[in-house]
Coordinates of C-alpha atoms in Angstrom, one line a residue:
Chain Z
X126 CA 0.5 5.9 -39.5
X127 CA -0.8 8.2 -36.9
X128 CA 1.4 6.5 -34.2
X129 CA 4.5 6.7 -35.8
X130 CA 4.1 10.2 -36.5
X131 CA 3.6 10.8 -33.3
X132 CA 6.6 8.5 -31.9
X133 CA 9.1 10.2 -33.8
X134 CA 8.0 13.5 -32.7
X135 CA 7.7 12.4 -29.1
X136 CA 11.2 10.6 -29.1
X137 CA 13.1 13.9 -30.2
X138 CA 10.9 16.0 -27.8
X139 CA 13.4 17.6 -25.1
X140 CA 12.7 15.8 -21.9
X141 CA 13.9 16.9 -18.0
X142 CA 13.6 15.1 -15.0
X143 CA 13.6 17.0 -11.7
X144 CA 14.3 14.6 -9.1
X145 CA 13.7 15.5 -5.4
X146 CA 15.6 14.0 -2.8
X147 CA 14.7 16.1 0.3
X148 CA 14.1 14.2 2.8
X149 CA 16.2 14.3 6.1
X150 CA 15.7 10.6 6.7
X151 CA 14.0 11.2 10.4
X152 CA 11.8 8.1 10.1
X153 CA 13.9 5.7 8.8
X154 CA 15.9 5.4 12.5
X155 CA 18.8 5.6 10.4
X156 CA 21.3 8.6 10.4
X157 CA 21.8 8.1 6.9
X158 CA 19.3 10.0 4.9
X159 CA 17.1 7.3 3.1
X160 CA 18.2 8.2 -0.2
X161 CA 21.7 7.6 0.3
X162 CA 20.9 4.0 1.5
X163 CA 22.2 0.9 -0.1
X164 CA 19.7 -1.0 -2.6
X165 CA 21.3 -4.1 -4.0
X166 CA 24.5 -2.6 -3.4
X167 CA 24.0 0.9 -4.9
X168 CA 22.6 4.1 -3.0
X169 CA 18.7 4.4 -3.7
X170 CA 19.1 7.6 -5.3
X171 CA 21.5 6.2 -8.1
X172 CA 18.9 3.7 -9.0
X173 CA 16.4 6.4 -9.3
X174 CA 18.4 8.8 -11.9
X175 CA 19.0 5.5 -13.7
X176 CA 15.7 4.6 -14.3
X177 CA 15.6 8.1 -16.5
X178 CA 18.5 7.6 -18.3
X179 CA 17.8 4.3 -19.0
X180 CA 14.8 5.5 -20.5
X181 CA 16.2 8.2 -22.4
X182 CA 19.9 9.1 -22.7
X183 CA 19.4 12.5 -23.8
X184 CA 17.1 13.3 -20.8
X185 CA 18.4 16.5 -18.9
X186 CA 18.3 15.1 -15.2
X187 CA 18.3 17.9 -11.9
X188 CA 19.0 16.6 -8.6
X189 CA 17.7 18.8 -5.9
X190 CA 19.6 17.8 -2.9
X191 CA 19.4 19.9 0.8
X192 CA 22.9 21.8 0.6
X193 CA 23.9 19.8 3.8
X194 CA 23.7 16.4 1.7
X195 CA 25.6 17.7 -1.3
X196 CA 29.1 16.5 -0.3
X197 CA 27.8 13.3 0.6
X198 CA 26.1 12.7 -2.7
X199 CA 29.6 13.9 -4.7
X200 CA 31.9 11.4 -2.3
X201 CA 29.2 8.7 -3.2
X202 CA 29.5 9.7 -6.9
X203 CA 33.1 9.0 -6.8
X204 CA 32.8 5.9 -5.1
X205 CA 30.4 4.1 -6.8
X206 CA 31.8 5.8 -10.1
X207 CA 28.6 7.2 -11.1
X208 CA 28.8 8.6 -14.5
X209 CA 25.0 9.4 -15.1
X210 CA 25.3 13.4 -16.2
X211 CA 23.0 15.4 -14.0
X212 CA 22.9 19.0 -12.3
X213 CA 23.1 19.3 -9.0
X214 CA 20.0 22.3 -7.3
X215 CA 20.2 22.8 -3.8
X216 CA 16.7 22.1 -2.3
X217 CA 14.3 24.2 -0.1
X218 CA 12.6 24.2 3.0
X219 CA 9.3 22.4 1.6
X220 CA 8.8 20.1 -1.9
X221 CA 7.4 23.2 -3.8
X222 CA 10.3 25.0 -2.8
X223 CA 12.6 22.2 -3.8
X224 CA 10.9 21.5 -7.0
X225 CA 11.1 25.5 -7.9
X226 CA 14.7 26.1 -7.6
X227 CA 14.9 23.1 -10.0
X228 CA 12.6 24.5 -12.8
X229 CA 14.7 27.2 -12.8
X230 CA 17.3 25.1 -14.6
X231 CA 15.2 23.6 -16.9
X232 CA 13.8 24.3 -20.1
X233 CA 10.9 25.9 -21.4
X234 CA 10.5 23.4 -23.9
X235 CA 9.3 19.6 -24.0
X236 CA 8.3 17.9 -21.3
X237 CA 9.0 18.1 -17.5
X238 CA 9.1 15.2 -14.9
X239 CA 9.1 15.6 -11.4
X240 CA 9.7 12.7 -9.0
X241 CA 10.7 11.9 -5.5
X242 CA 14.1 10.4 -5.3
X243 CA 12.7 7.7 -2.7
X244 CA 11.1 5.8 -5.8
X245 CA 13.9 3.8 -7.6
X246 CA 11.4 1.2 -8.8
X247 CA 9.3 3.0 -11.5
X248 CA 9.1 1.0 -14.2
X249 CA 10.1 1.7 -17.8
X250 CA 6.3 1.4 -18.9
X251 CA 5.1 3.9 -16.3
X252 CA 8.0 6.3 -17.6
X253 CA 6.3 5.8 -21.1
X254 CA 3.2 5.8 -20.3
X255 CA 3.8 9.4 -18.2
X256 CA 5.8 10.9 -21.2
X257 CA 3.5 10.0 -23.7
X258 CA 0.5 11.3 -22.0
X259 CA 1.7 14.6 -21.0
X260 CA 3.1 14.9 -24.7
X261 CA -0.2 14.2 -25.8
X262 CA -2.8 16.0 -23.1
X263 CA -0.2 18.3 -21.2
X264 CA -0.1 16.4 -18.2
X265 CA 0.3 12.9 -16.8
X266 CA -0.2 11.1 -13.0
X267 CA 0.8 7.8 -12.4
X268 CA -2.1 6.2 -10.0
X269 CA -2.7 2.8 -8.6
X270 CA -6.3 1.4 -6.9
X271 CA -6.1 1.0 -3.3
X272 CA -6.2 -2.6 -2.5
X273 CA -7.8 -2.1 0.8
X274 CA -11.3 -0.6 2.1
X275 CA -11.1 2.8 2.4
X276 CA -12.9 4.6 5.2
X277 CA -13.2 8.5 5.8
X278 CA -12.5 10.0 9.1
X279 CA -14.1 13.1 10.2
X280 CA -14.3 14.1 14.0
X281 CA -13.7 10.7 15.9
X282 CA -16.3 9.3 13.4
X283 CA -15.4 7.5 10.2
X284 CA -17.8 6.5 7.4
X285 CA -16.9 3.5 4.3
X286 CA -16.1 5.3 1.0
X287 CA -16.1 3.0 -2.3
X288 CA -12.1 2.7 -3.2
X289 CA -13.2 2.1 -6.9
X290 CA -13.6 5.9 -6.6
X291 CA -10.4 6.6 -5.8
X292 CA -6.4 6.3 -6.7
X293 CA -2.9 6.3 -5.0
X294 CA -0.9 8.5 -6.6
X295 CA 2.8 8.5 -7.0
X296 CA 5.1 10.1 -9.4
X297 CA 7.1 11.1 -12.1
X298 CA 4.2 13.6 -12.5
X299 CA 4.7 14.7 -16.2
X300 CA 3.9 18.1 -17.8
X301 CA 4.4 20.7 -20.8
X302 CA 7.4 22.2 -19.3
X303 CA 6.4 26.2 -20.3
X304 CA 2.9 25.6 -18.1
X305 CA 4.3 23.8 -15.3
X306 CA 7.1 26.2 -15.1
X307 CA 4.3 29.1 -15.2
X308 CA 2.5 27.0 -12.0
X309 CA 5.5 26.8 -10.1
X310 CA 5.9 30.6 -10.2
X311 CA 2.5 31.1 -8.1
X312 CA 2.8 31.9 -4.7
X313 CA 3.2 29.0 -2.5
X314 CA -0.5 27.5 -0.5
X315 CA -0.1 24.3 1.9
X316 CA -2.7 23.0 -0.1
X317 CA 0.0 21.7 -2.8
X318 CA 0.9 18.6 -1.6
X319 CA 2.2 17.1 -5.1
X320 CA 2.9 18.9 -8.2
X321 CA -0.6 17.9 -9.9
X322 CA -2.1 19.9 -7.2
X323 CA 0.4 22.9 -8.4
X324 CA -0.7 22.3 -11.4
X325 CA -4.2 22.3 -11.2
X326 CA -3.6 25.5 -8.8
X327 CA -2.7 27.3 -12.4
X328 CA -5.5 25.6 -14.2
X329 CA -3.9 22.4 -15.8
X330 CA -5.9 19.7 -16.1
X331 CA -4.8 16.5 -14.6
X332 CA -4.8 12.8 -17.0
X333 CA -4.1 9.9 -14.9
X334 CA -2.4 7.3 -16.1
X335 CA -1.6 3.5 -14.9
X336 CA 1.7 3.4 -12.3
X337 CA 3.1 0.2 -11.3
X338 CA 2.5 -0.8 -7.5
X339 CA 6.1 -1.6 -7.1
X340 CA 6.7 2.0 -7.6
X341 CA 6.6 2.6 -3.8
X342 CA 8.1 5.3 -1.9
X343 CA 10.9 4.3 0.3
X344 CA 10.0 5.8 3.6
X345 CA 10.4 3.2 6.0
X346 CA 12.9 0.3 7.3
X347 CA 10.2 -1.6 5.8
X348 CA 10.0 0.1 2.8
X349 CA 13.6 -0.6 2.4
X350 CA 13.5 -4.1 2.7
X351 CA 10.5 -5.0 0.1
X352 CA 12.4 -2.9 -2.4
X353 CA 15.3 -4.6 -2.3
X354 CA 13.5 -7.8 -2.7
X355 CA 11.7 -6.6 -5.6
X356 CA 14.9 -5.3 -7.4
X357 CA 16.6 -8.5 -6.6
X358 CA 13.9 -10.0 -8.3
X359 CA 14.1 -7.9 -11.1
X360 CA 17.5 -8.7 -11.3
X361 CA 17.3 -12.3 -11.0
X362 CA 14.4 -13.6 -13.1
Chain J
X227 CA -6.4 -0.6 39.2
X228 CA -9.0 -0.3 36.3
X229 CA -6.6 -1.8 34.0
X230 CA -6.7 -5.3 35.7
X231 CA -10.1 -5.7 36.5
X232 CA -10.6 -4.9 33.1
X233 CA -7.5 -7.2 31.8
X234 CA -9.0 -10.3 33.7
X235 CA -12.4 -9.9 32.6
X236 CA -11.0 -9.5 29.3
X237 CA -8.7 -12.6 29.6
X238 CA -11.9 -14.9 30.7
X239 CA -13.8 -13.4 27.7
X240 CA -15.0 -16.3 24.8
X241 CA -13.5 -15.4 21.5
X242 CA -13.8 -16.8 18.3
X243 CA -12.2 -16.0 15.0
X244 CA -14.0 -16.4 11.9
X245 CA -11.4 -17.1 9.3
X246 CA -12.6 -16.5 5.7
X247 CA -10.6 -18.6 2.9
X248 CA -12.8 -18.5 0.3
X249 CA -10.8 -16.8 -3.0
X250 CA -10.2 -19.3 -5.9
X251 CA -6.9 -17.6 -6.4
X252 CA -7.6 -16.6 -10.1
X253 CA -5.4 -13.4 -9.7
X254 CA -2.5 -15.5 -8.9
X255 CA -1.8 -17.1 -12.4
X256 CA -1.4 -20.2 -10.0
X257 CA -3.1 -23.1 -10.0
X258 CA -2.8 -23.2 -6.3
X259 CA -5.4 -21.2 -4.6
X260 CA -3.3 -18.2 -3.1
X261 CA -4.3 -19.3 1.0
X262 CA -2.6 -22.6 0.0
X263 CA 0.6 -20.9 -1.6
X264 CA 3.9 -21.5 0.7
X265 CA 5.2 -18.9 2.9
X266 CA 8.3 -19.8 4.8
X267 CA 7.9 -23.6 4.0
X268 CA 4.0 -23.5 5.5
X269 CA 0.8 -22.7 3.7
X270 CA -0.6 -19.1 4.2
X271 CA -3.4 -20.2 6.2
X272 CA -1.8 -21.9 8.7
X273 CA 0.0 -18.8 9.5
X274 CA -3.1 -17.1 9.8
X275 CA -4.6 -19.3 12.2
X276 CA -1.4 -19.8 14.1
X277 CA -1.8 -15.8 15.0
X278 CA -5.1 -16.2 16.3
X279 CA -4.0 -19.6 18.4
X280 CA -0.8 -17.6 19.6
X281 CA -2.9 -15.0 20.4
X282 CA -5.3 -17.0 22.5
X283 CA -5.2 -20.7 23.0
X284 CA -8.9 -21.3 24.1
X285 CA -9.9 -19.1 20.9
X286 CA -12.5 -21.1 19.0
X287 CA -11.4 -21.2 15.1
X288 CA -13.7 -21.4 12.5
X289 CA -11.9 -21.8 9.0
X290 CA -14.3 -20.9 6.4
X291 CA -13.2 -22.7 2.8
X292 CA -15.0 -23.5 -0.5
X293 CA -16.3 -27.4 -0.4
X294 CA -14.0 -28.3 -3.2
X295 CA -10.5 -27.0 -1.0
X296 CA -11.8 -29.2 1.7
X297 CA -10.0 -32.3 0.8
X298 CA -7.0 -30.3 0.1
X299 CA -6.9 -28.3 3.2
X300 CA -7.5 -31.7 5.4
X301 CA -4.5 -33.5 3.1
X302 CA -2.2 -30.0 3.9
X303 CA -3.0 -30.6 7.6
X304 CA -2.0 -34.4 7.6
X305 CA 1.2 -33.2 5.9
X306 CA 2.1 -30.5 8.0
X307 CA 1.3 -32.0 11.0
X308 CA -1.3 -29.0 11.6
X309 CA -2.5 -29.4 15.3
X310 CA -4.4 -26.2 15.6
X311 CA -8.1 -26.8 16.5
X312 CA -10.4 -25.2 14.1
X313 CA -13.5 -25.9 12.6
X314 CA -14.0 -26.0 9.0
X315 CA -17.5 -24.6 7.8
X316 CA -18.5 -24.2 3.8
X317 CA -18.1 -20.9 2.1
X318 CA -20.6 -19.0 0.4
X319 CA -21.2 -17.2 -2.7
X320 CA -20.1 -13.7 -1.7
X321 CA -17.7 -13.2 1.5
X322 CA -21.0 -12.0 3.3
X323 CA -22.6 -15.3 2.5
X324 CA -19.2 -17.0 3.5
X325 CA -19.0 -15.1 6.9
X326 CA -22.6 -15.6 7.9
X327 CA -21.9 -19.4 7.6
X328 CA -19.3 -19.3 9.8
X329 CA -21.5 -17.2 12.2
X330 CA -23.6 -20.3 12.8
X331 CA -21.2 -22.3 14.3
X332 CA -19.9 -19.1 16.7
X333 CA -20.9 -18.6 20.4
X334 CA -23.3 -16.0 21.2
X335 CA -21.3 -14.9 24.0
X336 CA -18.0 -12.9 24.6
X337 CA -16.2 -11.2 21.0
X338 CA -16.0 -12.4 17.2
X339 CA -13.2 -11.5 15.2
X340 CA -13.6 -12.0 11.1
X341 CA -10.4 -12.1 9.3
X342 CA -9.0 -12.7 5.6
X343 CA -7.4 -16.0 5.2
X344 CA -4.8 -14.4 3.2
X345 CA -3.7 -11.7 6.0
X346 CA -0.9 -14.4 7.8
X347 CA 1.1 -11.1 8.6
X348 CA -1.3 -9.4 11.2
X349 CA 0.9 -8.6 14.5
X350 CA -0.1 -10.0 18.0
X351 CA -0.3 -6.1 18.8
X352 CA -3.2 -5.6 16.8
X353 CA -4.9 -8.8 17.6
X354 CA -4.4 -7.0 21.1
X355 CA -5.6 -3.6 20.2
X356 CA -8.6 -5.2 18.1
X357 CA -10.1 -7.4 21.0
X358 CA -9.5 -4.7 23.8
X359 CA -11.1 -2.0 22.0
X360 CA -13.8 -4.5 21.0
X361 CA -14.7 -5.9 24.6
X362 CA -14.5 -2.2 25.5
X363 CA -16.7 -0.8 22.7
X364 CA -18.4 -3.1 20.8
X365 CA -16.4 -2.9 17.8
X366 CA -12.5 -2.1 16.5
X367 CA -11.5 -2.1 12.6
X368 CA -8.0 -1.9 12.0
X369 CA -6.8 0.5 10.0
X370 CA -3.6 1.9 8.4
X371 CA -2.9 5.5 7.1
X372 CA -2.3 6.0 3.2
X373 CA 1.4 6.5 2.4
X374 CA 0.4 8.2 -1.0
X375 CA -1.7 11.1 -2.3
X376 CA -5.4 10.4 -3.3
X377 CA -7.4 11.7 -5.9
X378 CA -11.0 10.6 -6.3
X379 CA -12.1 9.9 -9.8
X380 CA -15.7 10.8 -11.0
X381 CA -16.6 10.2 -14.8
X382 CA -12.9 10.4 -16.4
X383 CA -12.4 13.5 -13.7
X384 CA -10.3 13.4 -10.9
X385 CA -9.9 16.0 -8.0
X386 CA -6.9 16.0 -5.1
X387 CA -8.5 14.7 -1.4
X388 CA -6.6 15.3 1.8
X389 CA -5.0 12.0 2.7
X390 CA -5.1 12.5 6.2
X391 CA -9.0 12.4 6.2
X392 CA -8.5 8.8 4.8
X393 CA -7.8 5.0 6.3
X394 CA -7.2 1.9 4.6
X395 CA -9.2 -0.8 6.1
X396 CA -7.6 -4.2 7.5
X397 CA -8.8 -7.4 9.6
X398 CA -9.7 -8.6 11.7
X399 CA -12.2 -6.7 12.3
X400 CA -13.9 -7.9 15.7
X401 CA -17.3 -6.9 17.5
X402 CA -19.6 -8.5 20.3
X403 CA -20.7 -11.7 19.3
X404 CA -24.2 -11.5 20.1
X405 CA -24.8 -8.1 17.7
X406 CA -22.5 -9.5 14.7
X407 CA -24.5 -12.5 14.4
X408 CA -27.8 -10.7 14.5
X409 CA -25.9 -8.2 12.0
X410 CA -25.1 -11.3 9.7
X411 CA -29.0 -12.2 9.9
X412 CA -29.7 -8.8 7.6
X413 CA -30.6 -9.4 4.1
X414 CA -27.6 -9.4 1.9
X415 CA -26.5 -5.8 0.2
X416 CA -24.0 -5.5 -2.2
X417 CA -22.8 -2.4 -0.2
X418 CA -21.6 -4.8 2.2
X419 CA -17.5 -4.6 1.2
X420 CA -16.5 -5.9 4.4
X421 CA -17.7 -6.7 8.0
X422 CA -17.7 -3.1 9.3
X423 CA -20.3 -2.0 6.6
X424 CA -22.6 -5.0 7.5
X425 CA -22.0 -4.0 11.0
X426 CA -23.5 -0.5 10.2
X427 CA -26.3 -1.9 8.4
X428 CA -27.6 -3.0 11.6
X429 CA -26.7 0.3 13.4
X430 CA -23.5 -0.9 15.2
X431 CA -20.9 1.9 15.7
X432 CA -17.2 1.3 14.1
X433 CA -14.4 2.1 16.4
X434 CA -11.0 2.3 14.5
X435 CA -8.0 0.9 16.0
X436 CA -4.3 0.9 14.5
X437 CA -3.5 -1.8 12.5
X438 CA 0.1 -3.1 11.4
X439 CA 1.4 -2.2 8.1
X440 CA 2.6 -5.6 7.4
X441 CA -0.5 -7.0 7.4
X442 CA -1.1 -7.2 4.0
X443 CA -3.9 -8.8 1.7
X444 CA -2.0 -11.5 -0.3
X445 CA -3.6 -10.9 -3.9
X446 CA -0.5 -10.9 -6.3
X447 CA 2.6 -12.5 -6.8
X448 CA 4.2 -9.7 -5.7
X449 CA 2.3 -9.6 -2.7
X450 CA 3.5 -13.4 -1.9
X451 CA 7.2 -12.3 -2.3
X452 CA 6.7 -9.1 0.1
X453 CA 4.7 -11.4 2.7
X454 CA 7.7 -14.0 2.5
X455 CA 10.5 -11.7 3.3
X456 CA 8.3 -10.1 6.1
X457 CA 8.3 -13.3 7.3
X458 CA 11.6 -14.6 7.1
X459 CA 12.6 -11.0 8.6
X460 CA 10.2 -11.7 11.8
X461 CA 12.0 -15.2 12.0
X462 CA 15.5 -14.4 11.7
X463 CA 15.3 -10.9 12.9

């Protein structure tokens, strides 16, 4: 009966999602930032928030947006009658500073997930694995296996490495709230490439869980088309 | 005028493409091996051969197929009136042995490209970069940058690594014919994960060139849908 006891504790655990949507969309060759582009007729970012809301209707969603995108987002929410409750927080100069701003509005209890706004295709199973593992072990980072051979480059030379020893890292990266809030009080370090590296900088051990391959980060027009296709497939069959 | 002189030598250089289509399609959850699945109404493998034929009408295409797929392929060629000239060679027990069988039918002159049959989306630009660099330097391996953070796992622990130091490896891997034919006469070593590692085992230095992100290896139903979408986009847009 361990599972049932654990699950009921887990269900009642406070959950926060900090969704970071700081990108200016420069790489997309588009005037519209990528999180606002339409995917299956709805802005990317709305799908992202919906994934977390579907997972837990009580989740505290904190959306971190650059100040100059705030009015666009608010207009889109009205236009699309977007009703998922969330707080808006102003972005910082780097991803670290954006997440840090979000942390200030998060609870000190339960679990905090940090997620890229441009990953609308995170599955409910990935969310479940991440939150469950973080509840049990303190952290959870979703990863997938590289599907190609890997080489390491160094000063013009390259060597083959064993791809079975590597993982590609996705989000949400989920942590116990009190610990990750402390971690984000550290001084900024350029080696902080994601939340896991910030957590490790504060001594938090990282646990990997299986992600879902569809959970791509939309950074190019090709990604946008792929995401559209995946989503269409999810909705039709 | 160096460029023009170089180009005219390059154009007249003998070129061989060994296309390896050994997979049994087990991972696809489909009775039809993945290279025979229809993409934009034509079997995947026909698109792959066409990419090389479009690049150079004089190219010597050697298709390596498991013996039990030979009759299927021949029937498909009749059905689709597939007219691109190619030789059929029997596959071996491993990719290494399949390529080795192909090598026996290749010329000792010019350049040899080795390519996965399930990569129909290699671009003409990638082919050009690969053959040009191999002509000049002796080898060319197309790579792309990982778009996600990377971690290295070891005995249950994982550490972050700098993704800017890593490349994801694609095909075609192109080499000077005489050298790569010699390399494939080495004894088989399980560390041979691709043609570059076989070449390095024989002392050939590897040069990396830029691949194209669309050039995915089709190994799952999701890959198949993505490939279909990319191809549709190429043909209509």
